[in-house]
CSV table of C-alpha atoms in Angstrom, one decimal:
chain,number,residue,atom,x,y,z
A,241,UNK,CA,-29.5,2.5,-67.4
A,242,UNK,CA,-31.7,5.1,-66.3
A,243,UNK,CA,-32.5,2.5,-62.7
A,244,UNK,CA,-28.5,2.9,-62.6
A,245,UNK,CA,-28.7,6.9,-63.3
A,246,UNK,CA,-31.4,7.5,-60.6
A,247,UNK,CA,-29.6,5.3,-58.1
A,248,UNK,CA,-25.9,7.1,-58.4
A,249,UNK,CA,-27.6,10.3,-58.0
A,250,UNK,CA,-29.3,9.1,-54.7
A,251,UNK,CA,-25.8,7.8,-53.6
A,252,UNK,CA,-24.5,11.0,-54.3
A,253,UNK,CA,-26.9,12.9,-52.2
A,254,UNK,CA,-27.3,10.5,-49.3
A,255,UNK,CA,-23.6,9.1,-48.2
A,256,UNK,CA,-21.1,11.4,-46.7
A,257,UNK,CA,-17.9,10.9,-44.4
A,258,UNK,CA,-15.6,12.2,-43.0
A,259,UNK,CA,-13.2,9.1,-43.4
A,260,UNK,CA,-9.0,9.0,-42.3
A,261,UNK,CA,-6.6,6.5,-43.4
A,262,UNK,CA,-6.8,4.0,-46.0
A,263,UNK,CA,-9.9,1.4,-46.3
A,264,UNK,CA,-11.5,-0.8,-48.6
A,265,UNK,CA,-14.4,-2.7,-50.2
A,266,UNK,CA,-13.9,-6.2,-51.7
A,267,UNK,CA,-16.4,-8.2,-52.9
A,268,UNK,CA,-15.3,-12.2,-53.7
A,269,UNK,CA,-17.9,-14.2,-55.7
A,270,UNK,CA,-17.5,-18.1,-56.7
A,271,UNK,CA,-19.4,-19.8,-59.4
A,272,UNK,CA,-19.0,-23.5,-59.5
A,273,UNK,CA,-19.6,-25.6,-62.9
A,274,UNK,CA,-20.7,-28.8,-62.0
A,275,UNK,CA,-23.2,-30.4,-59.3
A,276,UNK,CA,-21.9,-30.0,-55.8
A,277,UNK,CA,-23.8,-29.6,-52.1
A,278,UNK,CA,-23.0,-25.7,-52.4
A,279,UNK,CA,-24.8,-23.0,-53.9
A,280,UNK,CA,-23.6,-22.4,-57.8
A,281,UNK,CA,-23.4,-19.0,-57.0
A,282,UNK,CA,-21.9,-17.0,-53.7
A,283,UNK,CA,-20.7,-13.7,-53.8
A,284,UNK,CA,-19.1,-11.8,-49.8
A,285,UNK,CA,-18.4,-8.5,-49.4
A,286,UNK,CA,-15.8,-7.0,-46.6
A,287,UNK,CA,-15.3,-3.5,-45.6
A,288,UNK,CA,-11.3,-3.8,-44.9
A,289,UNK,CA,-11.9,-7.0,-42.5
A,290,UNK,CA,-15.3,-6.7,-41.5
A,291,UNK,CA,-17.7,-8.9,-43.5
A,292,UNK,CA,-21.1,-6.9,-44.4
A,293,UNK,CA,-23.4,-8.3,-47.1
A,294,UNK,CA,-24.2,-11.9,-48.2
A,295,UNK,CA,-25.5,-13.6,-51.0
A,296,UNK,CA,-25.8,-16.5,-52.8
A,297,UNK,CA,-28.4,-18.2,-55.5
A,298,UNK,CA,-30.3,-20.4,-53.3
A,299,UNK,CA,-31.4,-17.7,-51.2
A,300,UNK,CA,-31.7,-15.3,-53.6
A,301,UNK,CA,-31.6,-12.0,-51.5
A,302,UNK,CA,-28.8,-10.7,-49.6
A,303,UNK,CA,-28.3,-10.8,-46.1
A,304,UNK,CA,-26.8,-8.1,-44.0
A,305,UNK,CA,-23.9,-9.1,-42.0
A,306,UNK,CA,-23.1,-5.3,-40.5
A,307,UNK,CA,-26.2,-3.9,-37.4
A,308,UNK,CA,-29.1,-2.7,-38.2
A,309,UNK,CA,-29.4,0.9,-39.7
A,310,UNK,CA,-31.0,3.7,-37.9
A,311,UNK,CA,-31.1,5.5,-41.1
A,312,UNK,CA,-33.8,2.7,-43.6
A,313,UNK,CA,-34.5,4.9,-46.4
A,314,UNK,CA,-30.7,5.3,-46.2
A,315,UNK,CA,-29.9,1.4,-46.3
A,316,UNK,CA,-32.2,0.6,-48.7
A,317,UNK,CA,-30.5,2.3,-51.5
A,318,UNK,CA,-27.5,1.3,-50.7
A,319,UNK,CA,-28.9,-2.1,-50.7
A,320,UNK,CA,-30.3,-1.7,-54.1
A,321,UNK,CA,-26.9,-0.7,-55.5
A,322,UNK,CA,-25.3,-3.6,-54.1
A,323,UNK,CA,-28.1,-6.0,-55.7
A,324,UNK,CA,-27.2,-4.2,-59.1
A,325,UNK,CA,-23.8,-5.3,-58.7
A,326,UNK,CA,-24.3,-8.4,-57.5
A,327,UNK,CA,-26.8,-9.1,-60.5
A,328,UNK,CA,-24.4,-8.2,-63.0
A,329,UNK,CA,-21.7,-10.0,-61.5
A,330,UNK,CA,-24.0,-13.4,-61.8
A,331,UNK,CA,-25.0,-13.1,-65.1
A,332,UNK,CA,-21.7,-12.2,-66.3
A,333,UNK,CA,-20.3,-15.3,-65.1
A,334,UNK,CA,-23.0,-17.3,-66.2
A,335,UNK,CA,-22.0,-16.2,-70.0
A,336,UNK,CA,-21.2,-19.8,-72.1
A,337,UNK,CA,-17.9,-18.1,-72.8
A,338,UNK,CA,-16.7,-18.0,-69.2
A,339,UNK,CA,-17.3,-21.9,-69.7
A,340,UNK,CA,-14.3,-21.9,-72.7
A,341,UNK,CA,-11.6,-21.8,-70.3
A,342,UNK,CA,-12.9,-25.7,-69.1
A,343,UNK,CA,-13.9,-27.0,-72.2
A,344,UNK,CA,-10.5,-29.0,-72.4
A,345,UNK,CA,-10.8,-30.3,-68.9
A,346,UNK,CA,-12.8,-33.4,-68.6
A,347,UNK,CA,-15.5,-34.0,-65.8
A,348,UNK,CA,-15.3,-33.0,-62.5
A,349,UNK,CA,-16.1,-29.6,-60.8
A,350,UNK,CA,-14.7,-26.4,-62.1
A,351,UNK,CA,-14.4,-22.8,-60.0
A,352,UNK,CA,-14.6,-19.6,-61.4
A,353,UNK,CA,-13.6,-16.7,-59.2
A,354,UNK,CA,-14.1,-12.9,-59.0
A,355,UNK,CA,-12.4,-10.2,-56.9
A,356,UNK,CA,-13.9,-6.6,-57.2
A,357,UNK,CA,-13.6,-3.7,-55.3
A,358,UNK,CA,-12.5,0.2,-54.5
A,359,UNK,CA,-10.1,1.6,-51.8
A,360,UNK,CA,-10.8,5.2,-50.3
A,361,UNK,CA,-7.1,6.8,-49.1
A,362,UNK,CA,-7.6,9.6,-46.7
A,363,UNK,CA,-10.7,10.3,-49.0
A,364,UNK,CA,-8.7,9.6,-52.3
A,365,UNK,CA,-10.7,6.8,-54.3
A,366,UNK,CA,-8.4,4.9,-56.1
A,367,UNK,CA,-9.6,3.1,-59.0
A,368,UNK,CA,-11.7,0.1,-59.2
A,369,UNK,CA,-10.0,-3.0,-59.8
A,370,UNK,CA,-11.2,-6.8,-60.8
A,371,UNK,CA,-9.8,-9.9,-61.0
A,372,UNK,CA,-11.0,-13.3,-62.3
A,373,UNK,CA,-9.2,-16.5,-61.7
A,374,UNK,CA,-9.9,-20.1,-62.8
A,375,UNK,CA,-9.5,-23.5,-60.5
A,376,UNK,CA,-7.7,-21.1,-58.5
A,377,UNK,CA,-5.0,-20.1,-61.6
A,378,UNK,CA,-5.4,-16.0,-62.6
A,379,UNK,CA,-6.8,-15.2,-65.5
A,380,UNK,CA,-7.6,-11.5,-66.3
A,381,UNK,CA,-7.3,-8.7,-64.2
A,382,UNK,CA,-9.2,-4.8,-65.2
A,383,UNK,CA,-8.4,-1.6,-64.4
A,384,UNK,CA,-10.2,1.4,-65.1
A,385,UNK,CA,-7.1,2.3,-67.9
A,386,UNK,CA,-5.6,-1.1,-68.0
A,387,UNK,CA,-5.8,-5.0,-68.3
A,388,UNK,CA,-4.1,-7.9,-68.3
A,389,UNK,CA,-4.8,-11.7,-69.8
A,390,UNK,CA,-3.1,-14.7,-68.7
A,391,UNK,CA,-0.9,-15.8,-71.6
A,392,UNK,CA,-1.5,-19.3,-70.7
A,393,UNK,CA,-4.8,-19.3,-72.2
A,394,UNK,CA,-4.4,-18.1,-75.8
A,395,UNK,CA,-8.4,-18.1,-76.9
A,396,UNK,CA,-8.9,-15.2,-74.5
A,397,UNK,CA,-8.3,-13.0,-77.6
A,398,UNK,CA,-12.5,-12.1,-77.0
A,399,UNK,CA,-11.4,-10.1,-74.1
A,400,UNK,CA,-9.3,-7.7,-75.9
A,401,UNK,CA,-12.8,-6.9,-78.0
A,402,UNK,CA,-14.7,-6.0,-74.9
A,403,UNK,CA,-11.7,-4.5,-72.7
A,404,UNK,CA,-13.0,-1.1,-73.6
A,405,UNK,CA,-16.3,-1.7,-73.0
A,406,UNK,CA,-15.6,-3.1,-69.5
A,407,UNK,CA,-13.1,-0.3,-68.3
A,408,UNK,CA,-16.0,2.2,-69.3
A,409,UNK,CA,-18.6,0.1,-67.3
A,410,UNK,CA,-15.4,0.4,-64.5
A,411,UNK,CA,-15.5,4.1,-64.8
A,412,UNK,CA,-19.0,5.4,-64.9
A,413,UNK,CA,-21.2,2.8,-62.8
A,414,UNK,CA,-18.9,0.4,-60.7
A,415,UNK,CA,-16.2,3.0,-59.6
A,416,UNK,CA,-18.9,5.8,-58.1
A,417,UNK,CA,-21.0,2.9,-56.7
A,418,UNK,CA,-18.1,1.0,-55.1
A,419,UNK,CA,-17.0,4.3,-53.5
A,420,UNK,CA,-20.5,5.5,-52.3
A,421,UNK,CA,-21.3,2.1,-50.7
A,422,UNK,CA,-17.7,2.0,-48.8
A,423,UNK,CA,-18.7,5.3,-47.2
A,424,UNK,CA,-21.4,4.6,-46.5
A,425,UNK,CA,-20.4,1.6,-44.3
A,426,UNK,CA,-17.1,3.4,-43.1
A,427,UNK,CA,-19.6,5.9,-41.2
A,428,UNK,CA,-22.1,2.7,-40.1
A,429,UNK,CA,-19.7,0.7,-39.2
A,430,UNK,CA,-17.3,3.7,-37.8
A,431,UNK,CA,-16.7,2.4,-34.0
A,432,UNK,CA,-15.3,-0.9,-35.2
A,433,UNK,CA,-13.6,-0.2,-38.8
A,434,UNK,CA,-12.7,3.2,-37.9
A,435,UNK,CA,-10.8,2.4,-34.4
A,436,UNK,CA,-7.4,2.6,-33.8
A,437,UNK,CA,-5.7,0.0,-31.2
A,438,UNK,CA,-2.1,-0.1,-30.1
A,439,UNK,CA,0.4,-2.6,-31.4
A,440,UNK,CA,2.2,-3.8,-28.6
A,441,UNK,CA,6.0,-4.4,-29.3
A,442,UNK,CA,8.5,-7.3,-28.0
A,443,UNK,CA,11.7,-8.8,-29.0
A,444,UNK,CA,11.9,-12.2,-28.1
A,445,UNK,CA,15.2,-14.4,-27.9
A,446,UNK,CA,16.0,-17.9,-28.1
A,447,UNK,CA,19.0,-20.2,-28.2
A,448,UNK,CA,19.7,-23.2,-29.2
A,449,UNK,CA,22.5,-24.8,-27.4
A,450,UNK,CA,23.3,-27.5,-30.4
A,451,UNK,CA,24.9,-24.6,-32.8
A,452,UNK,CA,24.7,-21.7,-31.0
A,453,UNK,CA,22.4,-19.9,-33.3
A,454,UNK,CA,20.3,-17.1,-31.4
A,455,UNK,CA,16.8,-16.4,-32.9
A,456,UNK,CA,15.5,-12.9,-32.5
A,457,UNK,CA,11.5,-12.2,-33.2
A,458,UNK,CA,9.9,-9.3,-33.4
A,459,UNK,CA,6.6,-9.3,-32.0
A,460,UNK,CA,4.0,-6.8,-33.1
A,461,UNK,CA,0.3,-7.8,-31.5
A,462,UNK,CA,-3.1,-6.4,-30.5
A,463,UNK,CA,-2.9,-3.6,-33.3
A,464,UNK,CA,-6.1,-2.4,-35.3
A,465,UNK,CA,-6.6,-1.6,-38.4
A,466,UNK,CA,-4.6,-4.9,-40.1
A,467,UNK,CA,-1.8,-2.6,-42.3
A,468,UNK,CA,1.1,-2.4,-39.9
A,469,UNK,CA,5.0,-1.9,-41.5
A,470,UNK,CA,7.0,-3.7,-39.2
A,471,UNK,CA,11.1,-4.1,-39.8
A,472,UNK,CA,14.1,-5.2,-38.1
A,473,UNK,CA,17.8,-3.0,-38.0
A,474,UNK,CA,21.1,-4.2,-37.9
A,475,UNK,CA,23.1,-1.3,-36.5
A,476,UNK,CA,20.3,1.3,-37.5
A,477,UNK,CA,20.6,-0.5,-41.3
A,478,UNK,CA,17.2,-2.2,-42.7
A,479,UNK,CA,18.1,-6.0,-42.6
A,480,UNK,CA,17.4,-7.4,-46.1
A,481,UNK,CA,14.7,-9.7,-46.9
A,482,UNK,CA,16.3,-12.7,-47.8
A,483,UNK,CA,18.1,-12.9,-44.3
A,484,UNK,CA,14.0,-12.5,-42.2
A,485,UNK,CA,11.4,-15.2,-41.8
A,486,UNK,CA,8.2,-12.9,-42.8
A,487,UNK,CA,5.7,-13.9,-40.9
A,488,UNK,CA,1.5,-13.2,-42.2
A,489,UNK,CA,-1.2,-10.9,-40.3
A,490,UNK,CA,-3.0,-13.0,-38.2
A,491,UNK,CA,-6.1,-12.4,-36.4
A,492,UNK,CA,-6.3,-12.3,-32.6
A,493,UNK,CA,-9.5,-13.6,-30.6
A,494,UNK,CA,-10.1,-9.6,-29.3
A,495,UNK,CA,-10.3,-8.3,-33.2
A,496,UNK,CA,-7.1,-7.0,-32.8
A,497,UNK,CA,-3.9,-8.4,-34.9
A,498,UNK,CA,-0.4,-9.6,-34.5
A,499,UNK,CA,2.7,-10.4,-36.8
A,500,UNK,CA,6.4,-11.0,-36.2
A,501,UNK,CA,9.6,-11.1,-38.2
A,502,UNK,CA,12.2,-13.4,-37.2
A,503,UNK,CA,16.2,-13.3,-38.0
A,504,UNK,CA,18.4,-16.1,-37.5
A,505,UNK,CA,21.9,-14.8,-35.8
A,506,UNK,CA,25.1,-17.3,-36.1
A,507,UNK,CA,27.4,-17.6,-33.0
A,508,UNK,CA,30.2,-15.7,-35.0
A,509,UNK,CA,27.9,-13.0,-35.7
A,510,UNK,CA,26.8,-12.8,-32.0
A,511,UNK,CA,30.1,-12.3,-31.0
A,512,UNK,CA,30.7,-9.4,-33.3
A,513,UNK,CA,27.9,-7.4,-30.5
A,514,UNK,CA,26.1,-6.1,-33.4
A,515,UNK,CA,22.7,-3.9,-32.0
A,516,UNK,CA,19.4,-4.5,-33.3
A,517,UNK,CA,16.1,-2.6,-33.8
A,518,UNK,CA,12.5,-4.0,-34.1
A,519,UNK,CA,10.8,-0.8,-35.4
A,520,UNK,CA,7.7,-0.3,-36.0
A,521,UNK,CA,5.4,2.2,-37.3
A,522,UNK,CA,1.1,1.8,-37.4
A,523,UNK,CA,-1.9,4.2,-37.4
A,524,UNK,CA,-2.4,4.1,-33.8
A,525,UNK,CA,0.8,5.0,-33.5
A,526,UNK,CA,2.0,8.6,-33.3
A,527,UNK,CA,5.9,8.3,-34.0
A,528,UNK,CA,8.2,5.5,-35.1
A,529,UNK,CA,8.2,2.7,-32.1
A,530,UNK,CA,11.6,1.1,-31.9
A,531,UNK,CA,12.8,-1.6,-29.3
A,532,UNK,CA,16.8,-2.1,-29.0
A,533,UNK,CA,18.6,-5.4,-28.5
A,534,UNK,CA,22.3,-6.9,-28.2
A,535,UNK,CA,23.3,-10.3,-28.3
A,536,UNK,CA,24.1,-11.0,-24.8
A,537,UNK,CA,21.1,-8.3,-23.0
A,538,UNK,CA,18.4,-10.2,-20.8
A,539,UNK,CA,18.0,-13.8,-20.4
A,540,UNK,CA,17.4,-16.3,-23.0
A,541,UNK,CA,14.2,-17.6,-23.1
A,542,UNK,CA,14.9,-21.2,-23.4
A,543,UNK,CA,17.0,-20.8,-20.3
A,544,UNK,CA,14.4,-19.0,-18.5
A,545,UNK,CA,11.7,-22.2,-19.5
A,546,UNK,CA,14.5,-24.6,-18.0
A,547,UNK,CA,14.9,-22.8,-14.7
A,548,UNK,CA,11.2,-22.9,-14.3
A,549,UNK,CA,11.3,-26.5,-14.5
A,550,UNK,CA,13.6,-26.9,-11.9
A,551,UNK,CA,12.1,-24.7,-9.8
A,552,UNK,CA,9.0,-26.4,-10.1
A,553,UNK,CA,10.6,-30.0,-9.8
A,554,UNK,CA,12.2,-28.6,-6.5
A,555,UNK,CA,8.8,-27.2,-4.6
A,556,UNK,CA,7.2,-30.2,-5.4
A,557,UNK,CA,9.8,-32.6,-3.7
A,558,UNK,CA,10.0,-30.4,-1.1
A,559,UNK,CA,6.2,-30.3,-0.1
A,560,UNK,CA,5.5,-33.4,-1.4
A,561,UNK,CA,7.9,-35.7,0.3
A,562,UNK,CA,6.5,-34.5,4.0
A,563,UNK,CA,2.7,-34.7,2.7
A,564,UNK,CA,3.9,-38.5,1.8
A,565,UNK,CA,5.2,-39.0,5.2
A,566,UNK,CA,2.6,-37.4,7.5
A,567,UNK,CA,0.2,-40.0,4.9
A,568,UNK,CA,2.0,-43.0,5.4
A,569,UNK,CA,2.0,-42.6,9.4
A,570,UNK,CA,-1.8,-41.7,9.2
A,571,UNK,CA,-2.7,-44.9,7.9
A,572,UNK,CA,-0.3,-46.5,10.2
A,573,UNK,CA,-2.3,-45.2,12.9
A,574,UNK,CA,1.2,-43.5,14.4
């Protein structure tokens, strides 16, 4: 306790920024019962989507993901708090009574899973939040005032007994840790995490001459950070969820990220000349970026594909045909 004491007060003393928008620390561990070519024990940790610190228990140390620091006296505490964590993390989950929750499966390999971390919100910590999961099936989750248990496992009655010690732990040495340590990578890591790209915006249609049906996407890409609220209009109205095709955030090979929502439109409702809205609203951003489209405005994509193929079909009969002649009379010796 008093390593722990001294080492918050350091934190304290030695991490400041100056931080905007909302970011986040997240820490995912695996421990593996049973023999398998991995390590038993591997534990990641990501500021927002940048990965930073590794470890695992064949190595034995972790391993800095982020550039070196200019600052060493600096890293090394920070270093030390991680290690703290990332002890206590693997002991915990070494505990025989982590084990119950397999003792009715038979042979084979069995996961256990953590999720751990803090989020700062223009400089607002939020609380400190964990989750453990089993072959992939939740389990418990902790707050720093709250927790949850799986009903599905009724022998997890132990955790009610030590939910108060945990959520104390939560409070006084994870939470101020957590939040020192994301600083402190926010301001090291500032130029990449702490940027601000551009979504560019698109609507893109396509129609499929068997039923009619038009298919409008909104196309949000090259945007940084990840969080980005993209939604589609009907006649200025949010279109509901059930009627979209959500698609996830996916990375792009610059860093950046993309993400589209997709509506299906009937010929009937085409017809009806309804105007719709891809809007879109991200950091980078400073106002609300809309796009406008009617049924009937530009030319359909799949139409513009097929005239491109004809196009090319044409130029090369045209120059190839002569080029086969001129050959031919060539080897002719005309």
């Amino acid at each position: 306790m008093e390593r722990i004491t001294a080492l918050l007060f350091l934190l304290q003393a030695t991490v400041t920024v100056v931080n905007t928008g909302s970011h986040s620390i997240w820490t995912f561990a695996t421990f593996i019962h049973g023999k398998t070519q991995f390590p038993e024990f591997s534990i990641l940790a990501f500021v927002d989507d940048l990965q930073v610190l590794y470890y695992d228990s064949n190595i034995k140390k972790i391993i800095s993901r982020s550039r070196p620091s200019s600052t060493k006296g600096v890293e090394d505490i920070i270093l030390l708090g991680a290690n703290i964590v990332i002890e206590d993390i693997y002991s915990g989950m070494k505990r025989p009574t982590h084990a119950r929750f397999f003792a009715n499966q038979t042979g084979g390999v069995r996961v256990h899973q953590k999720l751990g971390g803090c989020v700062l919100d223009n400089d607002k910590s939020s609380q400190v939040m964990m989750w453990d999961a089993y072959d992939g099936t939740e389990a418990i989750h902790y707050g720093m005032h709250n927790y949850t248990v799986n009903p599905i496992w009724p022998h997890l009655t132990w955790i009610t007994q030590l939910a108060e010690f945990v959520q104390m732990d939560l409070r006084t040495i994870y939470h101020p840790i957590c939040i020192q340590i994301l600083k402190y990578y926010l301001e090291k890591e500032k130029n990449i995490v702490l940027r601000k790209e551009r979504p560019r915006v698109r609507l893109i249609q396509k129609t499929c001459r068997e039923t009619g049906v038009v298919k409008v996407s909104c196309l949000a890409t090259g945007f940084y950070p990840r969080h980005i609220n993209l939604t589609m209009l009907r006649d200025d109205r949010p279109i509901s969820g059930e009627e979209l095709i959500f698609w996830e955030v996916l990375p792009n090979g610059d860093g950046t990220y993309q993400t589209r929502r997709t509506l299906s439109i009937s010929s009937e409702i085409a017809r009806e000349k309804h105007r719709y809205t891809c809007s879109v609203t991200h950091l980078a951003l400073d106002n609300k970026l809309d796009i406008n489209w009617e049924p009937g405005e530009g030319a359909d994509v799949a139409v513009i594909s097929s005239v491109v193929v004809v196009l090319v079909l044409v130029l090369v009969l045209i120059f190839a045909i002569p080029a086969f002649i001129v050959y031919k009379k060539r080897r002719r010796g005309i």
